[in-house]
Coordinates of C-alpha atoms in Angstrom, one line a residue:
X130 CA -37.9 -42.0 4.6
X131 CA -34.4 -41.9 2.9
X132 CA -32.2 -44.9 3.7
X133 CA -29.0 -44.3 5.5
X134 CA -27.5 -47.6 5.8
X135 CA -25.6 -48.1 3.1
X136 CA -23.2 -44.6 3.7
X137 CA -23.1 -41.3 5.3
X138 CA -24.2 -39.1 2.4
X139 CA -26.0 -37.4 5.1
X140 CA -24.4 -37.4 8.2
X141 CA -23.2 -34.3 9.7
X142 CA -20.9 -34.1 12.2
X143 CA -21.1 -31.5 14.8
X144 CA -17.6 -30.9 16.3
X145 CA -18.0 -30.8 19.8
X146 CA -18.9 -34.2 19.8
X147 CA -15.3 -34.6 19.5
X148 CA -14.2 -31.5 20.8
X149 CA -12.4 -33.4 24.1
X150 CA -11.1 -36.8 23.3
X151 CA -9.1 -38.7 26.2
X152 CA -10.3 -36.1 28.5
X153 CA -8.4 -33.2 26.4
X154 CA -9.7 -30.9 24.4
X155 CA -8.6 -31.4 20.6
X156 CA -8.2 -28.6 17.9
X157 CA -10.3 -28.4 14.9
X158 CA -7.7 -29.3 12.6
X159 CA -7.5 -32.7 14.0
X160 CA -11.3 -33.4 14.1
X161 CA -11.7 -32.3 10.4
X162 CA -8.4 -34.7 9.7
X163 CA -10.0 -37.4 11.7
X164 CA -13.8 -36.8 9.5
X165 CA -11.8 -36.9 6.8
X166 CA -10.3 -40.0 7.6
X167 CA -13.9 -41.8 8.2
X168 CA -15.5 -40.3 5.3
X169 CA -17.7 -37.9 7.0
X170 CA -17.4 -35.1 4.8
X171 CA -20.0 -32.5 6.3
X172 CA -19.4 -30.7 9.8
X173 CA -20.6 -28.2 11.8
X174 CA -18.2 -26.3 14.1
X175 CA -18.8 -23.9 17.3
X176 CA -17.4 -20.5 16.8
X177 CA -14.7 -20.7 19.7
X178 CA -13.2 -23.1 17.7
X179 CA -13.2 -21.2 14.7
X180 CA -11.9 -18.1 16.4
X181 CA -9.1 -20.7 17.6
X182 CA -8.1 -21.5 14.3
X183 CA -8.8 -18.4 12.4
X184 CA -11.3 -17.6 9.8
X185 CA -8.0 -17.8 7.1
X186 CA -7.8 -21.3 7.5
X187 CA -11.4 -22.2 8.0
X188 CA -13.2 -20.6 5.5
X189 CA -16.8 -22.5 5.9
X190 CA -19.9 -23.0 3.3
X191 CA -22.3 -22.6 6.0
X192 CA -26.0 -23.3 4.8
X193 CA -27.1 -21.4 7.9
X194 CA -26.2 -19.6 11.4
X195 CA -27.4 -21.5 14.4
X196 CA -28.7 -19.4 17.6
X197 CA -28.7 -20.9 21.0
X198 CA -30.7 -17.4 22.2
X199 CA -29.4 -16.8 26.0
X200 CA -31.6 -16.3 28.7
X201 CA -31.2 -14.2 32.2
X202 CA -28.2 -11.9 31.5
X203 CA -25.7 -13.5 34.4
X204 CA -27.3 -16.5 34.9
X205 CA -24.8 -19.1 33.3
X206 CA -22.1 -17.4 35.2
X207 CA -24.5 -18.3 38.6
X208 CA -25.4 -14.4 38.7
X209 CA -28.5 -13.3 37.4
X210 CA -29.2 -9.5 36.7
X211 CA -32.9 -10.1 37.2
X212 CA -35.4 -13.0 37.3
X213 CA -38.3 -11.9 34.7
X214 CA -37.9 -14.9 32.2
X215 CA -40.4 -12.3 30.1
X216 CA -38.4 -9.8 29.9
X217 CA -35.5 -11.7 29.0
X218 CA -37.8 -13.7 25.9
X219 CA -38.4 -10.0 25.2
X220 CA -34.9 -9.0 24.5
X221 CA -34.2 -12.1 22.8
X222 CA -36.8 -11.4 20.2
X223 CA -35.5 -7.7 19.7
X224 CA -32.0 -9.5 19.4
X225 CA -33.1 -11.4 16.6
X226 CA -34.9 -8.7 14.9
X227 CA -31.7 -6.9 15.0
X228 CA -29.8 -9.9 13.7
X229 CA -32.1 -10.7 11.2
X230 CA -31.7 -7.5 9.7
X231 CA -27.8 -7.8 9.1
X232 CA -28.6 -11.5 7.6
X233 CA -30.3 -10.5 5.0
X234 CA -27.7 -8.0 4.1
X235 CA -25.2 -10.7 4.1
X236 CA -27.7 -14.3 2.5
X237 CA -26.8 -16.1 5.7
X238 CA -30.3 -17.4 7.0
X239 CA -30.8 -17.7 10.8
X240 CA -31.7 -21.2 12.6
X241 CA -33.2 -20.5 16.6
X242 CA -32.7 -23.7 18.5
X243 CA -35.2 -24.4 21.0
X244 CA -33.5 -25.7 24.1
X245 CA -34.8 -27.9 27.0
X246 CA -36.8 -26.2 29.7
X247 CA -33.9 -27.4 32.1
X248 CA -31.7 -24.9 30.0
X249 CA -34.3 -22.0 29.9
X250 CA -32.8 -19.8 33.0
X251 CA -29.2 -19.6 31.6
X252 CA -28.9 -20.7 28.2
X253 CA -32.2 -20.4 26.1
X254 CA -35.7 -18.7 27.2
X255 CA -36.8 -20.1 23.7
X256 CA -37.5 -23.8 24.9
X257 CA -40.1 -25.3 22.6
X258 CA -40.5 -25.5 18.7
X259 CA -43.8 -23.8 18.8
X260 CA -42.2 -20.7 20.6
X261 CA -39.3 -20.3 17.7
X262 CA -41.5 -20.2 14.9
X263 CA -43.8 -18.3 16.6
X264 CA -40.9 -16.0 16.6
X265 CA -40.1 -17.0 12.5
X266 CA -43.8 -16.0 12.0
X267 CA -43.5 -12.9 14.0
X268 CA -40.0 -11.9 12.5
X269 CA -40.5 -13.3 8.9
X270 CA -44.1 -13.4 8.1
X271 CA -42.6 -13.4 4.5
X272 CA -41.5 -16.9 4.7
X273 CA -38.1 -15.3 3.2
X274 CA -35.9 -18.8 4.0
X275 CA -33.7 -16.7 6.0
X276 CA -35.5 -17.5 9.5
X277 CA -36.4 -20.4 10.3
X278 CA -35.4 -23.3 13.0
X279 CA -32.5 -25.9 14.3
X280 CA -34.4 -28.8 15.5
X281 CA -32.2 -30.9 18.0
X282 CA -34.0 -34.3 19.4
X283 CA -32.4 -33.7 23.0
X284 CA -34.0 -30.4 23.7
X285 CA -37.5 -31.7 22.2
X286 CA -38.6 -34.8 22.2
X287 CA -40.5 -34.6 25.3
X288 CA -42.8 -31.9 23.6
X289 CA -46.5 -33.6 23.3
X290 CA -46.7 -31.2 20.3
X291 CA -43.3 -31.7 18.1
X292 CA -45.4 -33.4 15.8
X293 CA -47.6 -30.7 15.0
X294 CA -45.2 -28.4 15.1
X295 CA -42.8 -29.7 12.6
X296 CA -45.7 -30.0 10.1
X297 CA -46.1 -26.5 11.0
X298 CA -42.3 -25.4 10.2
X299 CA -42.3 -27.3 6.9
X300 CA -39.1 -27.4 4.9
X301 CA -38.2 -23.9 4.7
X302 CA -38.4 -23.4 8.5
X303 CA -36.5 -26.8 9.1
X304 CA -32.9 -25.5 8.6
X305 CA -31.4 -28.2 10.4
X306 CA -31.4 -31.2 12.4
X307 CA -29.3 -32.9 15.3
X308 CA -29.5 -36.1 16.6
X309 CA -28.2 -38.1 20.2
X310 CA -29.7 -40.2 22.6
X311 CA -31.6 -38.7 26.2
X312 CA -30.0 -41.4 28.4
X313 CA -31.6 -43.1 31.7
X314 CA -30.7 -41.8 34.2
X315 CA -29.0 -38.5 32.9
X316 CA -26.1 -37.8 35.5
X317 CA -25.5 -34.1 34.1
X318 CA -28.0 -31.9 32.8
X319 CA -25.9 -30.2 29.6
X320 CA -22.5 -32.8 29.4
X321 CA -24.6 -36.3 29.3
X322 CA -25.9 -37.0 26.3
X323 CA -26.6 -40.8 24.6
X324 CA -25.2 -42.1 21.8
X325 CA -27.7 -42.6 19.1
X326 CA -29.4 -45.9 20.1
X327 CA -28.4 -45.9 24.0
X328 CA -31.4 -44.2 25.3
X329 CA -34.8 -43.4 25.2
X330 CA -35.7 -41.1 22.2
X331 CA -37.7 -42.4 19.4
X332 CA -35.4 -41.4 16.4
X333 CA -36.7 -43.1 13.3
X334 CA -40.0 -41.8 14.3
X335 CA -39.1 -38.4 14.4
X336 CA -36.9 -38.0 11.9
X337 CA -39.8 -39.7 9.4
X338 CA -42.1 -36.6 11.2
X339 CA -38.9 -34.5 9.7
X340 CA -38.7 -35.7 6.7
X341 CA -42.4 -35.8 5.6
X342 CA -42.6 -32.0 6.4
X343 CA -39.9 -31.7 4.0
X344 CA -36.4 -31.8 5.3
X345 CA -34.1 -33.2 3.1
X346 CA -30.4 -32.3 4.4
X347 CA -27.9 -33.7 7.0
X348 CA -28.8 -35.3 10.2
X349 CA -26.0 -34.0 12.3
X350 CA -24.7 -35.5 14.9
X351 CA -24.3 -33.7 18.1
X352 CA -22.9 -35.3 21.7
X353 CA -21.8 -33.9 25.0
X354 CA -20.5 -36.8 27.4
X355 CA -18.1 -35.6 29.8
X356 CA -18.4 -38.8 31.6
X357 CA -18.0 -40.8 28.3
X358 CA -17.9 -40.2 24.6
X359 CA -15.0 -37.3 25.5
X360 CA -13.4 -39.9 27.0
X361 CA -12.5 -42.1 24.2
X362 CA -10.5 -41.8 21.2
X363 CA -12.2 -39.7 18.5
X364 CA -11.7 -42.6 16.2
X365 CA -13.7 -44.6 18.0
X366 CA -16.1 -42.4 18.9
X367 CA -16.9 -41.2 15.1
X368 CA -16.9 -45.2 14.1
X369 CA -19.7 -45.7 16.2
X370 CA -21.4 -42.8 14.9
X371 CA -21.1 -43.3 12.0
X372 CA -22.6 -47.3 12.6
X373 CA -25.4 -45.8 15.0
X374 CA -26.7 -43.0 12.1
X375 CA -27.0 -46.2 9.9
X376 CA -28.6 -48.2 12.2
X377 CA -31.1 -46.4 14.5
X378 CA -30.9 -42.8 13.2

């Protein structure tokens, strides 16, 4: 396994880990200042914010497109249009197919994220790594690079095959890689995530599974916590994130 503790050549920061600070939101302009400042020179920002502060002044070097997939059309705004979770994994995979076609028009390759279960009526009906690739094989029997996956430690973990799996995905499936903490007891099921090292998932151990199938880029740090990393400074919170990726990442 590559050795972080010594810099943060390879941590990423995903920006709405500091996207509220204080309890206010906070612009992108400030959070890249403040990476700057800490000498985290890699981010990864949500396309609100980008819209927010226009694609003139953010023009980005993105090594891929991340898909969190959707679910039951409604749903996240309490109101589902219908409750066949098939259908809807249906869709998604025509979505993608459709997707897929523009990105290889344009080079940018495509990453589906996986999300928890928990998350798989409103957010994502793709909620395990097997299922994604599945979809990559399906989609991109080729192996072209420009399908593959976003593996994030909260959503998977629990998975009794995410070992097997990631062998499976190898490193040109394995476009990226997000790291937090699932903490005891979790008080909100999408705005509670651990800081690296304050909960229960086994980090090193997976990201050794990660790297022996091949991944080699950024582990990116990525952190909702309504109740308390959005609460504090973003100086603070990047200091300790950038100590924690050293330490137990």
């Amino acid at each position: 396994m590559r050795d972080f503790t010594h810099d943060s050549q390879w941590l990423s920061l995903n920006t709405a880990t500091l996207r509220r600070q204080r309890g206010q939101d906070v612009p992108l302009a400030r959070i890249i200042d403040q990476c700057a400042a800490h000498g985290v020179h890699t981010i990864s920002p949500w396309r609100d914010q980008v819209q927010a502060a226009g694609l003139a002044a953010t023009a980005l070097d993105a090594p891929c497109l991340v898909l969190v997939v959707g679910a039951l059309p409604g749903a996240l705004a309490g109101t589902p249009g219908y409750r066949d979770i098939a259908r809807a994994r249906a869709e998604v995979r025509d979505g993608i197919a459709a997707t897929l076609a523009h990105a290889r028009d344009v080079g940018m390759p495509l990453a589906i994220e996986p999300l928890h279960p928990m998350q798989a009526a409103d957010r994502a009906c793709v909620n395990t790594l097997e299922h994604a690739l599945d979809l990559c094989d399906e989609l991109d029997a080729a192996r072209t690079g420009l399908l593959g996956v976003a593996l994030d430690v909260y959503h998977v973990w629990w998975d009794p095959k995410l070992q097997a799996q990631i062998a499976r995905a190898g490193a040109d499936r394995l476009l990226a890689y997000h790291v937090c903490d699932w903490r005891l007891p979790t008080r909100d099921l999408l705005a509670d995530r651990g800081m690296m090292g304050d909960g229960i998932i086994e980090l090193r151990k997976i990201r050794g599974w990660v790297e022996a199938a091949g991944f080699a880029g950024c582990c990116e740090v990525e952190i909702f916590s309504e109740a308390d990393w959005w609460q504090r400074d973003g100086d603070e919170t990047l200091a300790v994130c950038i100590e924690r990726h050293r330490s137990v990442v």
